[in-house]
Amino acid sequence: MNSKESYRNELRTAVRQLSDRCLYSASKWAAEQLGGIEPESAKFNPSRYTPALRSSGSYSRSRRSRGGDITNTPVAGVSYVSTPSLVDDEIENDYYLLAKSYFDCRELRRAAHALRGQTGKKATFLRCYALYLAGEKRKEEEMIELEGPLGKSDTVNNELVSLERELSALRKRGNLDAFGLYLYAIVLREKGCEDLARPILVESVNLYPWNWSAWSDLQNLCTTPDILNNLNLKNHWMKDFFLASIYQELKMYSEALSKYDNLQGVFRFSDYIQSQIATALYSLRELDDSEILFEELLRNDPYRVDSMDVYSNVLYAKESFSSLSFLAHRVFLSDKYRPESCCIIANYYSLKGQHEKSVLYFRRALKLNRKYLSAWTLMGHEYVEMKNMPAATDSYRRAIEINPRDYRAWYGLGQTYEMLAMPYYALHYYSRSAYLQPTDSRLWNAMAMCYRSEQLNMLEEAIKCYKRSANCNDREGIALYQLAKLNSELGHSDEAAFYYKKDLERLEIEERDGPNMVEALQYLANYCKTQGNMDDAQMYFARLLHFSGPEKETAKTILRGLKLTQTNIPSMDVEHFSP
């Protein structure tokens, strides 16, 4: 059996098994990957699957697209472990069928009650899972009833203690299968015992590797590369999906894109993989290429909502008002009560400058999912626009509680304290953000601004930050200009001239002119004149003649003087040496 057919059969079985255990999110993910495998008899339809990225793009990876030249086999030399088999410990009896029917109708406690006295692993998992979800449902209800500012509440899942006690005893007796271990790890994580939950999740995915929900929870518990490297994971092909996803979470984008390239050898038509690649490109600020991939994704799956909130961020960053309006209208008609839909609509109102409405939709998203990270962070941005600093700070801190690796929330806190004229606090949060995302020039520029504040006035440290920004592909060109200006203020004329020249070259490439170009030309002209380099000085002064303002008249006067000097010097020499 070839590799693709083997993957297809494994995923078909996984879809049935996961759905049978009511793990619907993981079942949907497995089904989507099953649909992402190209059938042997399928004929390529160029009208539907067109290349996602053109060779002219700044990030040309057309081989990733559905119409590209992709191999149809896994990477050569990769050896995967044999696929484990899942053997059910019991035949589904009437009680299990009744309990599953109750579960599907969201009558969770009735489902748990129907399985009382059932001791099989399958029945035990469904009973405990139903109790856990019932506790979560009650917790959400209490949070709505008793919520404080911005939805803060001390409510907890009251089922956790009894579930931990029961599942711990079952694990000691060896009566938990992969799904029971997964639930046990979730309970431990919710109680704050993350170090205990991590090895149990590893054990679960090693026993049953197709439960994507278990892989996702394991990813959330791996906050550093060191933790990831210490995981004892079997080399199953599902591990590649996990590594690609966690590399992206750990800002290891090159490694993530390489993994997704390899996976596309088999999962050629996977919308999930394409959305992850588009998300990685957005994180790398390759906005044009990311937009192309998302557009193709939406054409192939017009009712898709998953990951479309990232697409809305791309359109927001590009200020594509019409495209964002179209996307918001589409998701509103598809499913307006999804957190992602509310976030997209909020971004639309934010781009229109209607920040109050934007906050309203972010709040709706958080009503639907309290742990929706993007909503907390983006709502903080809206409060900053509304000059509501306490609410902004609270929103950012809630985002950090959910994910301490969210550099945007740390940056938002720094921005808030900078606006409050508290540069010491701002610098602390900016540094945390830059530690998590060291390749983002905006963060280094923000740190440099703090160092330049009146309270700190640490210009040498500001120069170091601007240098880091310039090395991180500062697209706005802020770093080069500020490096030139600071070195000029400190009397470092050679360094100032160097950075003014670099900034001038950047402006010429981008075909932009303005005050920055005038300032650079004036400084370089005077610098060259001081250094005795009259040819370059004349060239810079001549370029100033193309601008209006006092600098033009100054350049005229200086050029006239330089020409007279060059004319008089030879004549004096002739008179001096004439017989």
Short mmCIF file of N, CA and C in Angstrom, two decimals, residues 461-552:
data_model
loop_
_atom_site.label_atom_id
_atom_site.label_comp_id
_atom_site.label_asym_id
_atom_site.label_seq_id
_atom_site.Cartn_x
_atom_site.Cartn_y
_atom_site.Cartn_z
N GLU A 461 22.06 54.15 24.25
CA GLU A 461 21.22 52.96 24.26
C GLU A 461 20.17 53.04 23.15
N ALA A 462 19.68 54.25 22.90
CA ALA A 462 18.72 54.43 21.81
C ALA A 462 19.36 54.10 20.46
N ILE A 463 20.62 54.50 20.29
CA ILE A 463 21.33 54.19 19.04
C ILE A 463 21.46 52.68 18.86
N LYS A 464 21.75 51.95 19.95
CA LYS A 464 21.85 50.49 19.85
C LYS A 464 20.53 49.87 19.41
N CYS A 465 19.43 50.39 19.94
CA CYS A 465 18.11 49.87 19.55
C CYS A 465 17.80 50.17 18.10
N TYR A 466 18.13 51.37 17.67
CA TYR A 466 17.87 51.71 16.27
C TYR A 466 18.72 50.86 15.33
N LYS A 467 19.93 50.51 15.75
CA LYS A 467 20.77 49.63 14.93
C LYS A 467 20.13 48.25 14.81
N ARG A 468 19.57 47.74 15.91
CA ARG A 468 18.88 46.45 15.86
C ARG A 468 17.68 46.54 14.93
N SER A 469 16.99 47.66 14.98
CA SER A 469 15.83 47.85 14.10
C SER A 469 16.24 47.87 12.64
N ALA A 470 17.32 48.58 12.33
CA ALA A 470 17.79 48.66 10.95
C ALA A 470 18.21 47.28 10.43
N ASN A 471 18.76 46.46 11.31
CA ASN A 471 19.17 45.10 10.93
C ASN A 471 17.98 44.16 10.80
N CYS A 472 16.82 44.59 11.30
CA CYS A 472 15.60 43.76 11.22
C CYS A 472 14.67 44.22 10.10
N ASN A 473 15.25 44.81 9.06
CA ASN A 473 14.48 45.22 7.88
C ASN A 473 13.38 46.20 8.26
N ASP A 474 13.80 47.34 8.78
CA ASP A 474 12.87 48.39 9.17
C ASP A 474 12.25 49.02 7.93
N ARG A 475 11.05 48.58 7.60
CA ARG A 475 10.43 48.99 6.34
C ARG A 475 9.99 50.43 6.35
N GLU A 476 9.68 50.96 7.50
CA GLU A 476 9.26 52.36 7.57
C GLU A 476 10.43 53.32 7.45
N GLY A 477 11.65 52.82 7.59
CA GLY A 477 12.83 53.67 7.48
C GLY A 477 13.04 54.58 8.67
N ILE A 478 12.39 54.29 9.78
CA ILE A 478 12.52 55.14 10.97
C ILE A 478 13.93 55.05 11.53
N ALA A 479 14.47 53.84 11.57
CA ALA A 479 15.74 53.62 12.25
C ALA A 479 16.90 54.38 11.60
N LEU A 480 17.00 54.30 10.27
CA LEU A 480 18.12 54.96 9.59
C LEU A 480 18.08 56.47 9.81
N TYR A 481 16.89 57.05 9.69
CA TYR A 481 16.77 58.50 9.87
C TYR A 481 17.13 58.90 11.31
N GLN A 482 16.63 58.15 12.27
CA GLN A 482 16.91 58.49 13.66
C GLN A 482 18.38 58.25 14.02
N LEU A 483 19.00 57.23 13.43
CA LEU A 483 20.43 57.01 13.67
C LEU A 483 21.24 58.19 13.14
N ALA A 484 20.88 58.69 11.97
CA ALA A 484 21.57 59.84 11.42
C ALA A 484 21.38 61.07 12.31
N LYS A 485 20.15 61.28 12.76
CA LYS A 485 19.84 62.46 13.57
C LYS A 485 20.54 62.41 14.92
N LEU A 486 20.51 61.23 15.58
CA LEU A 486 21.14 61.11 16.90
C LEU A 486 22.65 61.27 16.82
N ASN A 487 23.25 60.64 15.82
CA ASN A 487 24.71 60.79 15.69
C ASN A 487 25.09 62.23 15.38
N SER A 488 24.23 62.93 14.64
CA SER A 488 24.49 64.35 14.37
C SER A 488 24.42 65.16 15.66
N GLU A 489 23.41 64.87 16.50
CA GLU A 489 23.27 65.59 17.77
C GLU A 489 24.45 65.32 18.70
N LEU A 490 24.99 64.09 18.65
CA LEU A 490 26.10 63.73 19.52
C LEU A 490 27.46 64.14 18.95
N GLY A 491 27.46 64.74 17.76
CA GLY A 491 28.71 65.19 17.16
C GLY A 491 29.49 64.11 16.45
N HIS A 492 28.85 62.96 16.19
CA HIS A 492 29.52 61.89 15.45
C HIS A 492 29.27 62.11 13.96
N SER A 493 30.02 63.01 13.38
CA SER A 493 29.71 63.45 12.00
C SER A 493 29.89 62.34 10.98
N ASP A 494 30.94 61.52 11.14
CA ASP A 494 31.15 60.45 10.16
C ASP A 494 30.00 59.45 10.19
N GLU A 495 29.58 59.03 11.40
CA GLU A 495 28.47 58.08 11.52
C GLU A 495 27.17 58.70 11.01
N ALA A 496 26.97 59.99 11.33
CA ALA A 496 25.75 60.66 10.86
C ALA A 496 25.71 60.70 9.34
N ALA A 497 26.83 61.03 8.70
CA ALA A 497 26.88 61.07 7.24
C ALA A 497 26.60 59.70 6.65
N PHE A 498 27.14 58.66 7.27
CA PHE A 498 26.93 57.30 6.79
C PHE A 498 25.44 56.94 6.79
N TYR A 499 24.75 57.23 7.90
CA TYR A 499 23.34 56.87 8.00
C TYR A 499 22.45 57.80 7.16
N TYR A 500 22.83 59.07 7.03
CA TYR A 500 22.07 59.94 6.14
C TYR A 500 22.16 59.44 4.69
N LYS A 501 23.34 58.97 4.31
CA LYS A 501 23.51 58.46 2.95
C LYS A 501 22.68 57.20 2.74
N LYS A 502 22.68 56.30 3.76
CA LYS A 502 21.87 55.08 3.67
C LYS A 502 20.38 55.41 3.57
N ASP A 503 19.96 56.39 4.37
CA ASP A 503 18.55 56.78 4.34
C ASP A 503 18.19 57.42 3.01
N LEU A 504 19.11 58.19 2.46
CA LEU A 504 18.88 58.81 1.15
C LEU A 504 18.74 57.75 0.06
N GLU A 505 19.57 56.72 0.12
CA GLU A 505 19.48 55.62 -0.85
C GLU A 505 18.13 54.91 -0.73
N ARG A 506 17.66 54.72 0.49
CA ARG A 506 16.36 54.08 0.70
C ARG A 506 15.23 54.92 0.10
N LEU A 507 15.28 56.23 0.33
CA LEU A 507 14.24 57.11 -0.21
C LEU A 507 14.26 57.12 -1.73
N GLU A 508 15.45 57.03 -2.32
CA GLU A 508 15.54 57.01 -3.78
C GLU A 508 14.95 55.72 -4.35
N ILE A 509 15.23 54.59 -3.69
CA ILE A 509 14.70 53.31 -4.15
C ILE A 509 13.17 53.31 -4.06
N GLU A 510 12.64 53.86 -2.98
CA GLU A 510 11.19 53.91 -2.78
C GLU A 510 10.54 55.07 -3.53
N GLU A 511 11.37 55.87 -4.21
CA GLU A 511 10.88 57.02 -4.99
C GLU A 511 10.04 57.95 -4.12
N ARG A 512 10.60 58.28 -2.97
CA ARG A 512 9.92 59.18 -2.04
C ARG A 512 10.81 60.39 -1.80
N ASP A 513 10.18 61.54 -1.64
CA ASP A 513 10.93 62.73 -1.24
C ASP A 513 10.11 63.45 -0.18
N GLY A 514 10.75 64.45 0.42
CA GLY A 514 10.09 65.15 1.50
C GLY A 514 11.11 65.74 2.45
N PRO A 515 10.68 66.10 3.65
CA PRO A 515 11.59 66.74 4.61
C PRO A 515 12.81 65.89 4.94
N ASN A 516 12.63 64.57 5.03
CA ASN A 516 13.77 63.71 5.36
C ASN A 516 14.84 63.75 4.28
N MET A 517 14.41 63.76 3.03
CA MET A 517 15.37 63.82 1.94
C MET A 517 16.08 65.18 1.93
N VAL A 518 15.35 66.25 2.16
CA VAL A 518 15.97 67.58 2.19
C VAL A 518 17.01 67.66 3.30
N GLU A 519 16.64 67.12 4.47
CA GLU A 519 17.57 67.15 5.61
C GLU A 519 18.82 66.34 5.31
N ALA A 520 18.66 65.17 4.68
CA ALA A 520 19.80 64.33 4.34
C ALA A 520 20.71 65.03 3.33
N LEU A 521 20.12 65.66 2.30
CA LEU A 521 20.92 66.34 1.29
C LEU A 521 21.68 67.52 1.88
N GLN A 522 21.03 68.28 2.76
CA GLN A 522 21.70 69.42 3.39
C GLN A 522 22.88 68.96 4.23
N TYR A 523 22.65 67.90 5.04
CA TYR A 523 23.74 67.44 5.92
C TYR A 523 24.90 66.90 5.08
N LEU A 524 24.60 66.08 4.08
CA LEU A 524 25.66 65.48 3.28
C LEU A 524 26.41 66.54 2.48
N ALA A 525 25.69 67.56 1.99
CA ALA A 525 26.35 68.64 1.23
C ALA A 525 27.33 69.39 2.13
N ASN A 526 26.89 69.75 3.32
CA ASN A 526 27.77 70.48 4.24
C ASN A 526 28.91 69.60 4.74
N TYR A 527 28.62 68.30 4.95
CA TYR A 527 29.66 67.37 5.41
C TYR A 527 30.75 67.23 4.35
N CYS A 528 30.33 67.05 3.09
CA CYS A 528 31.32 66.91 2.01
C CYS A 528 32.12 68.20 1.83
N LYS A 529 31.45 69.33 1.99
CA LYS A 529 32.15 70.61 1.87
C LYS A 529 33.20 70.75 2.97
N THR A 530 32.82 70.34 4.18
CA THR A 530 33.77 70.41 5.30
C THR A 530 34.96 69.47 5.09
N GLN A 531 34.69 68.32 4.49
CA GLN A 531 35.75 67.33 4.26
C GLN A 531 36.59 67.66 3.03
N GLY A 532 36.23 68.74 2.30
CA GLY A 532 36.98 69.12 1.12
C GLY A 532 36.61 68.36 -0.13
N ASN A 533 35.52 67.60 -0.05
CA ASN A 533 35.05 66.83 -1.21
C ASN A 533 34.06 67.69 -1.98
N MET A 534 34.60 68.62 -2.79
CA MET A 534 33.76 69.61 -3.44
C MET A 534 32.85 69.04 -4.52
N ASP A 535 33.30 67.99 -5.20
CA ASP A 535 32.47 67.42 -6.27
C ASP A 535 31.17 66.86 -5.69
N ASP A 536 31.27 66.08 -4.61
CA ASP A 536 30.06 65.53 -3.98
C ASP A 536 29.23 66.64 -3.35
N ALA A 537 29.91 67.64 -2.77
CA ALA A 537 29.18 68.75 -2.17
C ALA A 537 28.34 69.48 -3.22
N GLN A 538 28.94 69.76 -4.38
CA GLN A 538 28.19 70.42 -5.45
C GLN A 538 27.01 69.56 -5.91
N MET A 539 27.23 68.23 -5.99
CA MET A 539 26.16 67.33 -6.43
C MET A 539 24.97 67.38 -5.46
N TYR A 540 25.26 67.35 -4.15
CA TYR A 540 24.17 67.38 -3.16
C TYR A 540 23.47 68.75 -3.15
N PHE A 541 24.28 69.83 -3.26
CA PHE A 541 23.65 71.17 -3.31
C PHE A 541 22.80 71.32 -4.56
N ALA A 542 23.26 70.76 -5.67
CA ALA A 542 22.49 70.85 -6.92
C ALA A 542 21.15 70.12 -6.80
N ARG A 543 21.14 69.01 -6.07
CA ARG A 543 19.89 68.28 -5.89
C ARG A 543 18.90 69.05 -5.03
N LEU A 544 19.43 69.90 -4.16
CA LEU A 544 18.54 70.71 -3.33
C LEU A 544 17.79 71.76 -4.13
N LEU A 545 18.30 72.08 -5.33
CA LEU A 545 17.63 73.08 -6.16
C LEU A 545 16.27 72.61 -6.65
N HIS A 546 16.02 71.29 -6.57
CA HIS A 546 14.74 70.74 -7.03
C HIS A 546 13.63 70.91 -6.00
N PHE A 547 13.98 71.41 -4.82
CA PHE A 547 12.98 71.57 -3.76
C PHE A 547 12.69 73.05 -3.56
N SER A 548 11.49 73.34 -3.14
CA SER A 548 11.12 74.72 -2.84
C SER A 548 11.37 74.99 -1.36
N GLY A 549 11.57 76.25 -1.03
CA GLY A 549 11.80 76.61 0.36
C GLY A 549 13.13 77.29 0.55
N PRO A 550 13.45 77.63 1.79
CA PRO A 550 14.70 78.36 2.05
C PRO A 550 15.94 77.55 1.69
N GLU A 551 15.85 76.20 1.76
CA GLU A 551 17.03 75.39 1.44
C GLU A 551 17.44 75.57 -0.03
N LYS A 552 16.47 75.87 -0.89
CA LYS A 552 16.80 76.09 -2.31
C LYS A 552 17.65 77.34 -2.48
#
